[in-house]
PDB file of C-alpha atoms in Angstrom:
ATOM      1  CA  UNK A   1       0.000   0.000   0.000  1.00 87.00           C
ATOM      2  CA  UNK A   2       3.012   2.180   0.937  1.00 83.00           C
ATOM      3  CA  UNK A   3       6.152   2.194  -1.257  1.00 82.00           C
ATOM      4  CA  UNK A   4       9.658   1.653  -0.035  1.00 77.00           C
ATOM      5  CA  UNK A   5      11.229   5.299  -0.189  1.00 68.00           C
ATOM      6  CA  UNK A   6      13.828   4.675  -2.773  1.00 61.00           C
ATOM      7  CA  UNK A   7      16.371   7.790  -1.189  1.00 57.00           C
ATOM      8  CA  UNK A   8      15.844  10.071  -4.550  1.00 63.00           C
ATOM      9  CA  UNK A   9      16.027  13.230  -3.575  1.00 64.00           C
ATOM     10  CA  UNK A  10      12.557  15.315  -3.869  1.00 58.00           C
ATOM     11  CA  UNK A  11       9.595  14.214  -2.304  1.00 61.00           C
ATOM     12  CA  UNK A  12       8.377  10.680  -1.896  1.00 66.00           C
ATOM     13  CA  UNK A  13       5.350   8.965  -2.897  1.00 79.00           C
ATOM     14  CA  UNK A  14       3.206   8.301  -0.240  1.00 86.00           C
ATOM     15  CA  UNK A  15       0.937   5.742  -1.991  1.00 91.00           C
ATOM     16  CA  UNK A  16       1.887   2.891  -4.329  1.00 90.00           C
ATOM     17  CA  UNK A  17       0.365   2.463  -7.927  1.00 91.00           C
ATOM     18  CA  UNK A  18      -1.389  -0.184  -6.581  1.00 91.00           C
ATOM     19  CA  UNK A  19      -3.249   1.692  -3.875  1.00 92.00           C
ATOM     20  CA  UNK A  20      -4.165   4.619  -6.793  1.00 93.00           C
ATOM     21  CA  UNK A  21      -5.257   2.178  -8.870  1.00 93.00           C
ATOM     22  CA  UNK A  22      -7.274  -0.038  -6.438  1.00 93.00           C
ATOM     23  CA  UNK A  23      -8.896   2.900  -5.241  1.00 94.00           C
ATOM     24  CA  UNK A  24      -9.495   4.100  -8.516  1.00 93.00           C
ATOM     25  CA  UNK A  25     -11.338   0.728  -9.674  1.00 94.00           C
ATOM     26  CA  UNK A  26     -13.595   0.911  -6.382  1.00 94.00           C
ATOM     27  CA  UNK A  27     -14.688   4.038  -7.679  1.00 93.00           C
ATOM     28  CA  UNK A  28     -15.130   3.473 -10.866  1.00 92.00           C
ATOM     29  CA  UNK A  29     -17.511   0.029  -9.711  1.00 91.00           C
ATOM     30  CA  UNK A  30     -19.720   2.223  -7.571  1.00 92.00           C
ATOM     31  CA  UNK A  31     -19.947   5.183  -9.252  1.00 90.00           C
ATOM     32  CA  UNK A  32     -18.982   7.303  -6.903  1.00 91.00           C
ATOM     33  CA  UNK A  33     -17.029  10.783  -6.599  1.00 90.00           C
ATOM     34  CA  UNK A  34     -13.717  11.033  -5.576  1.00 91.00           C
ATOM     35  CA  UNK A  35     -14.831  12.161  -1.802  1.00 93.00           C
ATOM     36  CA  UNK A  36     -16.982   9.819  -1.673  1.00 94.00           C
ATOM     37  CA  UNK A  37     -14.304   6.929  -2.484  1.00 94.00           C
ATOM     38  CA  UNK A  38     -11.745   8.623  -0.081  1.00 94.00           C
ATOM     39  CA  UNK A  39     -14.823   8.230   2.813  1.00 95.00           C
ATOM     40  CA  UNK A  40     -15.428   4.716   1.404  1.00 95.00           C
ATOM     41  CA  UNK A  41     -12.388   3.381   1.870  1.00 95.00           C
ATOM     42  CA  UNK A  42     -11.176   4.852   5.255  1.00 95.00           C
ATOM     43  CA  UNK A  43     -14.403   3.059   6.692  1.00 96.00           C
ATOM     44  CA  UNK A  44     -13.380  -0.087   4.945  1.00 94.00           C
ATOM     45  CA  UNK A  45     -10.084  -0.101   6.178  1.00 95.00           C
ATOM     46  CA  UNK A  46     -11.528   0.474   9.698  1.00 95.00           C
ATOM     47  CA  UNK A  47     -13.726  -1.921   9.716  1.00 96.00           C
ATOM     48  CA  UNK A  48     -10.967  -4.315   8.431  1.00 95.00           C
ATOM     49  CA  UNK A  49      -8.590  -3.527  11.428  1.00 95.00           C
ATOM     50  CA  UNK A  50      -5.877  -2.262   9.149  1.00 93.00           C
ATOM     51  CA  UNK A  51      -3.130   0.649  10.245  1.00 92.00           C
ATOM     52  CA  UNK A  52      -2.926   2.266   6.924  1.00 91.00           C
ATOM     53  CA  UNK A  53      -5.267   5.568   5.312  1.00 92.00           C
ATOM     54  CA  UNK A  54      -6.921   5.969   2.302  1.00 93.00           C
ATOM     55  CA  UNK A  55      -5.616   8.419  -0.299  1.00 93.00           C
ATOM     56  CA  UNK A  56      -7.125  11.910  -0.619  1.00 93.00           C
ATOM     57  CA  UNK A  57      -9.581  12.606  -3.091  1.00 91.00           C
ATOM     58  CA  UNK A  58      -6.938  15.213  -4.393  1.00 92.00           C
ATOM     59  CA  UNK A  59      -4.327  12.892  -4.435  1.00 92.00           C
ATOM     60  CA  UNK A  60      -6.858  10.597  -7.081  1.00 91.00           C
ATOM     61  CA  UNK A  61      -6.675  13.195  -8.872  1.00 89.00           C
ATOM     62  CA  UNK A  62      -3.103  14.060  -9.420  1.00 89.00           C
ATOM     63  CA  UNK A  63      -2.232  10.786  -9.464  1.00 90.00           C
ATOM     64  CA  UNK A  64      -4.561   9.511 -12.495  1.00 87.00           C
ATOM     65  CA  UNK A  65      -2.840  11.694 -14.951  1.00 86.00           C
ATOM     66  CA  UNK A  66       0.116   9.573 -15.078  1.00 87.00           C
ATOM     67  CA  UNK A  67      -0.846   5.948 -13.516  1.00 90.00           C
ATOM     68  CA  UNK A  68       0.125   2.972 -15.466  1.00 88.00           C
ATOM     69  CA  UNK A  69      -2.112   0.200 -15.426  1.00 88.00           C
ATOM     70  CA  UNK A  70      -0.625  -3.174 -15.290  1.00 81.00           C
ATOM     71  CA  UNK A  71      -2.522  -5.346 -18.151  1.00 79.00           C
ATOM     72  CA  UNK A  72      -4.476  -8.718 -16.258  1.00 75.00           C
ATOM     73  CA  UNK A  73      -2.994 -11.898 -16.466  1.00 76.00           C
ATOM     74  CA  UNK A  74      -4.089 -13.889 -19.286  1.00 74.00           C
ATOM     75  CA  UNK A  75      -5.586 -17.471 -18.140  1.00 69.00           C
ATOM     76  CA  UNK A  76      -4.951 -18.805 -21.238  1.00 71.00           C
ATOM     77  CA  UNK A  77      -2.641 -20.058 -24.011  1.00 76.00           C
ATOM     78  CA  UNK A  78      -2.062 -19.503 -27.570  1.00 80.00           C
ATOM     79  CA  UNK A  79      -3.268 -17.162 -30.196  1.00 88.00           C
ATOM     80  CA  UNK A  80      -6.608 -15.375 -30.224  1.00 92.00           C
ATOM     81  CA  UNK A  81      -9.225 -14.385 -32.479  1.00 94.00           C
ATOM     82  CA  UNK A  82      -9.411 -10.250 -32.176  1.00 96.00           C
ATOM     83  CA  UNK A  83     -12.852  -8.690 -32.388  1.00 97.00           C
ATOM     84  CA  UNK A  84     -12.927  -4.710 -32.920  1.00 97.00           C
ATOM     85  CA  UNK A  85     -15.758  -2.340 -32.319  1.00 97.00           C
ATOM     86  CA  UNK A  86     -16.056   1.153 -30.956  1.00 96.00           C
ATOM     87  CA  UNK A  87     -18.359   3.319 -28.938  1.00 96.00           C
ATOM     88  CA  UNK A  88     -19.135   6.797 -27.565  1.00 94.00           C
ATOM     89  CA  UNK A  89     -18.943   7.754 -23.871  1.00 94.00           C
ATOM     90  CA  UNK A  90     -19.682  11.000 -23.039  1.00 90.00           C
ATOM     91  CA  UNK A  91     -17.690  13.858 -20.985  1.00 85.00           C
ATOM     92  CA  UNK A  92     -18.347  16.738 -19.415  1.00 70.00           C
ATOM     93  CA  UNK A  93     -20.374  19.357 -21.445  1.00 59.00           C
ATOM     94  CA  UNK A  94     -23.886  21.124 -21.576  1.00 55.00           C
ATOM     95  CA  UNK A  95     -26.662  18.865 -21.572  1.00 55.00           C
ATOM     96  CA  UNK A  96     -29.070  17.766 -24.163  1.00 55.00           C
ATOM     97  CA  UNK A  97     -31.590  20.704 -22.929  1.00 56.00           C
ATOM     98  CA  UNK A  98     -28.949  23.175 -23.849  1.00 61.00           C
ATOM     99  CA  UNK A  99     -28.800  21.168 -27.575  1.00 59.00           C
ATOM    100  CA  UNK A 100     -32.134  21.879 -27.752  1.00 61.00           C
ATOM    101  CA  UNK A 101     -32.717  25.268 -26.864  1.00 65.00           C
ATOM    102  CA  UNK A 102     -30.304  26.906 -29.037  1.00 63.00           C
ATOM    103  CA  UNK A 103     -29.816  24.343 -32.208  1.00 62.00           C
ATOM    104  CA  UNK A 104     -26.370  23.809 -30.994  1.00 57.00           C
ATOM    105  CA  UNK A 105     -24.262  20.464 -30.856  1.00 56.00           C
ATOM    106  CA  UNK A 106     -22.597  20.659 -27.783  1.00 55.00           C
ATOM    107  CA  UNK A 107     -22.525  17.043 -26.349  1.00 59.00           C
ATOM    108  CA  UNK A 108     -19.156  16.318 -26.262  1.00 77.00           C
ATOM    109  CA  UNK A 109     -17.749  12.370 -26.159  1.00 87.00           C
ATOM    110  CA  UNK A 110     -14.576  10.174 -25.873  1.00 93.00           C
ATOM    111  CA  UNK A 111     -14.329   7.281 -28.453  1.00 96.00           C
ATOM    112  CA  UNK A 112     -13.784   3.879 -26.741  1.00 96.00           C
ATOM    113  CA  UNK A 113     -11.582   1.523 -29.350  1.00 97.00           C
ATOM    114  CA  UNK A 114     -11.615  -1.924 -28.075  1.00 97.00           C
ATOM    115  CA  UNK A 115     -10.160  -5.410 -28.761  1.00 96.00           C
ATOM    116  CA  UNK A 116     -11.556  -8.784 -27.761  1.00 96.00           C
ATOM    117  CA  UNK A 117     -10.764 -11.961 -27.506  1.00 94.00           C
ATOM    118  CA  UNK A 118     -13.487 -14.285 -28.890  1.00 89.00           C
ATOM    119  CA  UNK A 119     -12.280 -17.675 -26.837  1.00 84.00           C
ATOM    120  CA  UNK A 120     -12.454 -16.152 -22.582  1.00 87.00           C
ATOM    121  CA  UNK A 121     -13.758 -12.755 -23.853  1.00 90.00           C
ATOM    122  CA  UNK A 122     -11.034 -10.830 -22.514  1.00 92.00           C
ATOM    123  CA  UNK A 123     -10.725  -7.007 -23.432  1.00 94.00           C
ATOM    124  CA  UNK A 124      -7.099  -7.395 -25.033  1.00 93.00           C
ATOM    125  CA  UNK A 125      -6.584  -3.864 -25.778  1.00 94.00           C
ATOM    126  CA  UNK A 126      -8.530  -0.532 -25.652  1.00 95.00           C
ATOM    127  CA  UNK A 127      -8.012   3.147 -26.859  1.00 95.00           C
ATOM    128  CA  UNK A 128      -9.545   6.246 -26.127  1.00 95.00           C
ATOM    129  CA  UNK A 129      -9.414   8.925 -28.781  1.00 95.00           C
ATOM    130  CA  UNK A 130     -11.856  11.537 -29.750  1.00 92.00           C
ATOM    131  CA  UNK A 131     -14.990  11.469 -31.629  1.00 89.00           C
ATOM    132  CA  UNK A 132     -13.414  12.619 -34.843  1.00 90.00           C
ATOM    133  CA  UNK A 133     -10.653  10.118 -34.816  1.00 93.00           C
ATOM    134  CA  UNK A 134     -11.207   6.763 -37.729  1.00 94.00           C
ATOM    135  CA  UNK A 135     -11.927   3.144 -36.337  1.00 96.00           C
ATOM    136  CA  UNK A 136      -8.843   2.464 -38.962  1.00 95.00           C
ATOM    137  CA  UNK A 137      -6.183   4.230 -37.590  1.00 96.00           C
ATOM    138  CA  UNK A 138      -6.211   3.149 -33.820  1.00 96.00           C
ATOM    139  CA  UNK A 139      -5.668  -0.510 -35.658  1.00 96.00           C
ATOM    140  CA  UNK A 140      -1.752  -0.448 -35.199  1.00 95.00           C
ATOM    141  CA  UNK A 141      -2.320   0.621 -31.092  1.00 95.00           C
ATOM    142  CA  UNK A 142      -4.848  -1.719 -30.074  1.00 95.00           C
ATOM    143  CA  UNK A 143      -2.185  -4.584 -32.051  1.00 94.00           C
ATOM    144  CA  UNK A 144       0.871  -3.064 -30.086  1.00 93.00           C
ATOM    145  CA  UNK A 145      -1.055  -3.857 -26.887  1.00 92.00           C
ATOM    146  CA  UNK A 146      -1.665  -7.439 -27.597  1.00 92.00           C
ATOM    147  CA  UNK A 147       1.238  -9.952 -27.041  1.00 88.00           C
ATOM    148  CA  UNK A 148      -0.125 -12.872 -28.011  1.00 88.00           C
ATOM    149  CA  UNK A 149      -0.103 -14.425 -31.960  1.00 90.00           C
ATOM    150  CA  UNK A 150      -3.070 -13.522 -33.894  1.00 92.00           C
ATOM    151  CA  UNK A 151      -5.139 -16.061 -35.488  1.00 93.00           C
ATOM    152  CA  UNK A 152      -8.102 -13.732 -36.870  1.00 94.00           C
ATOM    153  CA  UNK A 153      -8.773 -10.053 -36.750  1.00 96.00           C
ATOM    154  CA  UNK A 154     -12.717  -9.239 -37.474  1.00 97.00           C
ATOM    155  CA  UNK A 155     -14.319  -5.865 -37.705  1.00 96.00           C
ATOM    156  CA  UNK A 156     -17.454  -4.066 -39.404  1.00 95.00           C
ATOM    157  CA  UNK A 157     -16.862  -2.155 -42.185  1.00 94.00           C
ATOM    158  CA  UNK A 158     -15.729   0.574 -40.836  1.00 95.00           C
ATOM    159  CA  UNK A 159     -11.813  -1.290 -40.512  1.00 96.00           C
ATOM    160  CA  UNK A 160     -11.875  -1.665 -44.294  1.00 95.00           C
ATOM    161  CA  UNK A 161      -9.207  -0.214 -45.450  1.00 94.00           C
ATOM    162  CA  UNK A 162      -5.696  -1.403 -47.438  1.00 92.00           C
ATOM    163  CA  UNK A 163      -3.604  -0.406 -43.891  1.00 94.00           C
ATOM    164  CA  UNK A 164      -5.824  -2.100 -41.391  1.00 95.00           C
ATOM    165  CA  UNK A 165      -5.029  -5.374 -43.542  1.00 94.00           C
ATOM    166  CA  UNK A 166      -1.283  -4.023 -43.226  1.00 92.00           C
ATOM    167  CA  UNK A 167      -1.247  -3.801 -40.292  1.00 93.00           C
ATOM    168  CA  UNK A 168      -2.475  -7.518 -39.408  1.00 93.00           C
ATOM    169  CA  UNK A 169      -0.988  -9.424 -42.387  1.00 89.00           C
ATOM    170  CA  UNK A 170       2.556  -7.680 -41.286  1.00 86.00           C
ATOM    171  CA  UNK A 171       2.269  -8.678 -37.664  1.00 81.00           C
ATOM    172  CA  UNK A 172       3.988 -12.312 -38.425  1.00 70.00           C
ATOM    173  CA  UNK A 173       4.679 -12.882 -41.996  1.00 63.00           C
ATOM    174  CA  UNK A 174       4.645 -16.584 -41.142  1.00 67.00           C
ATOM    175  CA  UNK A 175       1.605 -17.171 -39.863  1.00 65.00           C
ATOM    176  CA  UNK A 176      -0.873 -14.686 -41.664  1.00 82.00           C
ATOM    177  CA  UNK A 177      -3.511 -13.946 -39.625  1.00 90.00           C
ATOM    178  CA  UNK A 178      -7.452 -14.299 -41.333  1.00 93.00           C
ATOM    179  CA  UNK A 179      -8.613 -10.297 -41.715  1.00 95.00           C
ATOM    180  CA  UNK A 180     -12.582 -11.070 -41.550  1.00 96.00           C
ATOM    181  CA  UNK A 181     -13.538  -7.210 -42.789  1.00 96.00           C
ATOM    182  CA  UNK A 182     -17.013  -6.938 -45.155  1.00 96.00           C
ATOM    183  CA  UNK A 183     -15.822  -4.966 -48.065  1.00 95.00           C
ATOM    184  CA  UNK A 184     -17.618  -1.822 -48.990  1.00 91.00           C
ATOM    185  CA  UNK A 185     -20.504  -2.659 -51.118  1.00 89.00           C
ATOM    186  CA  UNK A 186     -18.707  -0.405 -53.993  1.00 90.00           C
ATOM    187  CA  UNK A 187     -15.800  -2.653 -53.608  1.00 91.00           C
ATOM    188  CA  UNK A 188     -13.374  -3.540 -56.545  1.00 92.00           C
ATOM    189  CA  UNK A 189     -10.869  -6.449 -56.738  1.00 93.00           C
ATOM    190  CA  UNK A 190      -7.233  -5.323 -56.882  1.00 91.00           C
ATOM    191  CA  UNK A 191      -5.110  -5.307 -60.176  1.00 90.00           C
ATOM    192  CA  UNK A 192      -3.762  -8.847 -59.008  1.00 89.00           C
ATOM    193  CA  UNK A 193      -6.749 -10.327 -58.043  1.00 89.00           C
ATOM    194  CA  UNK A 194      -6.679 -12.778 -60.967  1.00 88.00           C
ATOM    195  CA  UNK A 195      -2.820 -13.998 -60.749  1.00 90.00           C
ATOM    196  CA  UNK A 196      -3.038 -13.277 -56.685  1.00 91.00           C
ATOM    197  CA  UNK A 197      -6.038 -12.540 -54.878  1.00 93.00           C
ATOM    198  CA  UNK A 198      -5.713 -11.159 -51.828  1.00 93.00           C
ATOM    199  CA  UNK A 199      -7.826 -11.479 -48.698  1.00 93.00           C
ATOM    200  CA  UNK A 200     -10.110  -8.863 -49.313  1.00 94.00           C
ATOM    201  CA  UNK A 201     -10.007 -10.250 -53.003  1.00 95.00           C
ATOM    202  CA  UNK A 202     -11.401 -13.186 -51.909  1.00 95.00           C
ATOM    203  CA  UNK A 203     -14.366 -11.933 -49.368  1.00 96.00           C
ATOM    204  CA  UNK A 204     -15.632  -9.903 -52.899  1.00 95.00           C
ATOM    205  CA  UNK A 205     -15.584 -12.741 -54.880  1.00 95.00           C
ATOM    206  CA  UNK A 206     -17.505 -14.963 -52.471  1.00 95.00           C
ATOM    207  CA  UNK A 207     -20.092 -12.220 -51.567  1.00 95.00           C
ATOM    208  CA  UNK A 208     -20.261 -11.485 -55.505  1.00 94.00           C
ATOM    209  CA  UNK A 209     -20.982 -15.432 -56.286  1.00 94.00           C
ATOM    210  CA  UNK A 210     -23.026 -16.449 -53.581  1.00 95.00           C
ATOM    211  CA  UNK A 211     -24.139 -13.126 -51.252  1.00 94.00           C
ATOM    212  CA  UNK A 212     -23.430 -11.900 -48.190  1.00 94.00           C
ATOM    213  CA  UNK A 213     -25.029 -13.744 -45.715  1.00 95.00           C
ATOM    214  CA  UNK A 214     -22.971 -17.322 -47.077  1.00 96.00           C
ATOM    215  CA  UNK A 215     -20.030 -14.804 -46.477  1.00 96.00           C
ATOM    216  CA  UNK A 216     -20.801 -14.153 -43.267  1.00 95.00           C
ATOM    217  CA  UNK A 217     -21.816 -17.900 -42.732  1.00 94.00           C
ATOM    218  CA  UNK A 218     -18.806 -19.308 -43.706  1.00 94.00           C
ATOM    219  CA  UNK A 219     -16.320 -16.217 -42.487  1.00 94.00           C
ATOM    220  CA  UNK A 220     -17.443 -16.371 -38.973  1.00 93.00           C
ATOM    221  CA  UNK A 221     -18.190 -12.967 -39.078  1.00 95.00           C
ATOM    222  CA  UNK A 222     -20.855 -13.606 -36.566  1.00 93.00           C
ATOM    223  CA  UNK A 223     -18.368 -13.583 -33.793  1.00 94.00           C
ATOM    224  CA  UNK A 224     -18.344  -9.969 -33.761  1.00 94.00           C
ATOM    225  CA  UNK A 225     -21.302 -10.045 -31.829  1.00 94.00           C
ATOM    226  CA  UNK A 226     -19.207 -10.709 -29.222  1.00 94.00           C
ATOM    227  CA  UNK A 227     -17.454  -7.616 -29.007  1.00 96.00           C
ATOM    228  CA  UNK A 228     -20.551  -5.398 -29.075  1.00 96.00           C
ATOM    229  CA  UNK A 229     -21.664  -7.287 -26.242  1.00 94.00           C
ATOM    230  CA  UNK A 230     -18.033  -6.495 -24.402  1.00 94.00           C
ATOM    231  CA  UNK A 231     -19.532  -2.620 -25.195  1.00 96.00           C
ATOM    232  CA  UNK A 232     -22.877  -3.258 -23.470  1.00 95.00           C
ATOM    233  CA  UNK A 233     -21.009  -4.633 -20.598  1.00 93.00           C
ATOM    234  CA  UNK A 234     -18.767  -1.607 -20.317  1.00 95.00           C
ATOM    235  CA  UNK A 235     -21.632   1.136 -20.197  1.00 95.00           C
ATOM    236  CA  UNK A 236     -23.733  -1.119 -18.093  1.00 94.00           C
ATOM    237  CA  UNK A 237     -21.184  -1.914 -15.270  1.00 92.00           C
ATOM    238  CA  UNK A 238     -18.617   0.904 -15.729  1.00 93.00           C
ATOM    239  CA  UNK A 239     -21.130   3.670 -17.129  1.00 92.00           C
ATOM    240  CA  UNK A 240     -21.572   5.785 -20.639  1.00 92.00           C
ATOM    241  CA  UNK A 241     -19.978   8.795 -19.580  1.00 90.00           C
ATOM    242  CA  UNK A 242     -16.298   9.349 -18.645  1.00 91.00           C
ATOM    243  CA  UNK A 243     -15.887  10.747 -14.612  1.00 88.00           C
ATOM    244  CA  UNK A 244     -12.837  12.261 -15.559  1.00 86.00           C
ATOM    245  CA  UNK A 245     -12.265  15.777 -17.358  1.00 84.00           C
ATOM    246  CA  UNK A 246      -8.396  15.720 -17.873  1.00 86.00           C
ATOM    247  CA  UNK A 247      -7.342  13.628 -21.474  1.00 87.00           C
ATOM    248  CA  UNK A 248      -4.692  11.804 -19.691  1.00 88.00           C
ATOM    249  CA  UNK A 249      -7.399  10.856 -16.355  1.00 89.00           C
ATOM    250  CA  UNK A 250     -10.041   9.785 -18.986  1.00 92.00           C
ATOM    251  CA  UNK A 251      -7.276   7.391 -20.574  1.00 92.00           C
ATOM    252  CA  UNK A 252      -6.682   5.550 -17.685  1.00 92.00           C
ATOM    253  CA  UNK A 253     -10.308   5.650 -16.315  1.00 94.00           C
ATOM    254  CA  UNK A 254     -10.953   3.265 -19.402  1.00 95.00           C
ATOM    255  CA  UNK A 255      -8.002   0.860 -18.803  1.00 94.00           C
ATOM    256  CA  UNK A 256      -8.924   0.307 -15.352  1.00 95.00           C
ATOM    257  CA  UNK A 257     -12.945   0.131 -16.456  1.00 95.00           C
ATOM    258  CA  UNK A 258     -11.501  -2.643 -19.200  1.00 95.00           C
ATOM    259  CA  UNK A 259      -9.687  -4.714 -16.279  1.00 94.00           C
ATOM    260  CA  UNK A 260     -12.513  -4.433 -13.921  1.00 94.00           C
ATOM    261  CA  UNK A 261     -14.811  -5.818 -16.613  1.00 94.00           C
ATOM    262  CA  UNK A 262     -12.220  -8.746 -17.090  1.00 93.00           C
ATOM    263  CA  UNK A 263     -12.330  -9.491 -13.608  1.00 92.00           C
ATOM    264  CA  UNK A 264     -15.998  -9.630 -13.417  1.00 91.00           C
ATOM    265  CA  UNK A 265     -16.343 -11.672 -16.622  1.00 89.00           C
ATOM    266  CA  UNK A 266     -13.485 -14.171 -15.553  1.00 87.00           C
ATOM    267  CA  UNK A 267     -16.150 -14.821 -11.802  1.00 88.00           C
ATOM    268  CA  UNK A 268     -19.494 -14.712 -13.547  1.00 83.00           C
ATOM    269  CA  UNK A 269     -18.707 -16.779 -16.665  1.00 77.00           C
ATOM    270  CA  UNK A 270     -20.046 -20.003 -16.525  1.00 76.00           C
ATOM    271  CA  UNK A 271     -18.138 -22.869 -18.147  1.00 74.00           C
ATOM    272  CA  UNK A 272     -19.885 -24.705 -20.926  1.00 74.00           C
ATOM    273  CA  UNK A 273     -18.766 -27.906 -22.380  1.00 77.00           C
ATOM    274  CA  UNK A 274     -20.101 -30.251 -24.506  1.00 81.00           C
ATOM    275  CA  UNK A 275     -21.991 -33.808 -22.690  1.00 87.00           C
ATOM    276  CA  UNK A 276     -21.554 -36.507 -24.500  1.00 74.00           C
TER     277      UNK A 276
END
């Protein structure tokens, strides 16, 4: 709870990462204000016996900007299939009523980029960028966050686009990973198509012959359900507006929502198996 003073000069933390952060989740599960979480935990730790004090609600603060949350253990093996999907949360700004009165947009949200594993449903990776900012282009950071080989990558249609299947197909040149992407529905096949198809190619030619739902049959597209569920979880546990004001605050408020979620999943998942 309290780090080792490590005889820099300048002062010394008082509270370890692991006390911001654990704090930080507890308030994040409750939905509760930073006061609120500094009260909530001093009467925890009272009632638990223990001779140690909860941070201040100021300290929360301050400390947020720059907190780096350690990614969960995986619990298992191998490589994964990668679902993609995005959503809005919304920050701090005037209200719908305002919207209304005076005809302008000022709702203001936070785009939540995040990557799922279709086998245990783990959130793999996550960005937060703002609402302006492509599904494409936060490709290559939600891939730098994942250590694992990747078997498939599947998004909507919003990933397709010649970097996105780049960005995958360069990750290990030996074992090309399946890009499961519905082309646009003006698509064209590529000058090599007939020597050489390529992926995307080959998901035109197959919706072209036979239509897209044997594409999606046959793609496993439908898996991608998956990660709009991992969504609904998010704004249902964690909430569909940010807490934080600061960028840097609102960054890390969605990697600890992400490993809360993975915690909760990981105890409330039933196991199913085949009988007989």
């Amino acid at each position: 709870w309290h780090p080792p003073h490590g005889g820099t000069k300048g002062g010394q933390q008082h509270y370890s990462d692991v006390a911001i952060e654990t704090a930080s989740t507890i308030r994040l599960v409750f939905k509760s204000a930073l006061r609120q979480t500094e009260g909530f935990l001093n009467s925890l730790i009272e009632i638990m016996g223990l001779d140690i004090t909860a941070p201040n609600f100021s300290t929360l603060s301050r400390r947020g900007k720059k907190l780096v949350v350690q990614p969960l253990e995986r619990t298992s093996d191998g490589p994964v299939n990668v679902l993609v999907d995005s959503s809005g949360l919304k920050i701090y700004g005037d209200g719908e009523w305002t919207e209304t009165k005076h005809g302008l947009r000022r709702r203001r949200w936070r785009k939540l980029h995040l990557g799922v594993n279709d086998g245990d449903l783990d959130i793999l990776a996550s960005t937060l960028t703002t609402d302006d900012v492509g599904d494409a282009s936060q490709v290559p950071d939600l891939l730098d966050q994942i250590e694992d080989d990747i078997e498939s990558f599947t998004g909507d249609g919003a990933y397709d686009d010649k970097a996105v299947y780049g960005s995958v197909e360069g990750r290990d040149a030996e074992s090309q990973a399946r890009v499961v992407i519905p082309p646009r529905k003006n698509a064209v096949l590529s000058k090599t198509a007939d020597a050489s198809p390529t992926q995307r190619d080959r998901h035109i030619i197959v919706i072209r012959d036979h239509g897209r739902e044997t594409w999606e049959a046959t793609s496993g597209y439908g898996r991608r359900l998956l990660v709009e569920n991992a969504v609904y979880r998010y704004k249902t546990i964690i909430g569909r507006h940010l807490h934080a004001r600061d960028p840097s605050c609102q960054q890390t408020e969605t990697r600890l929502g992400c490993k809360a979620i993975n915690k909760m999943t990981r105890l409330g998942m039933a196991d199913s198996y085949r009988v007989g």
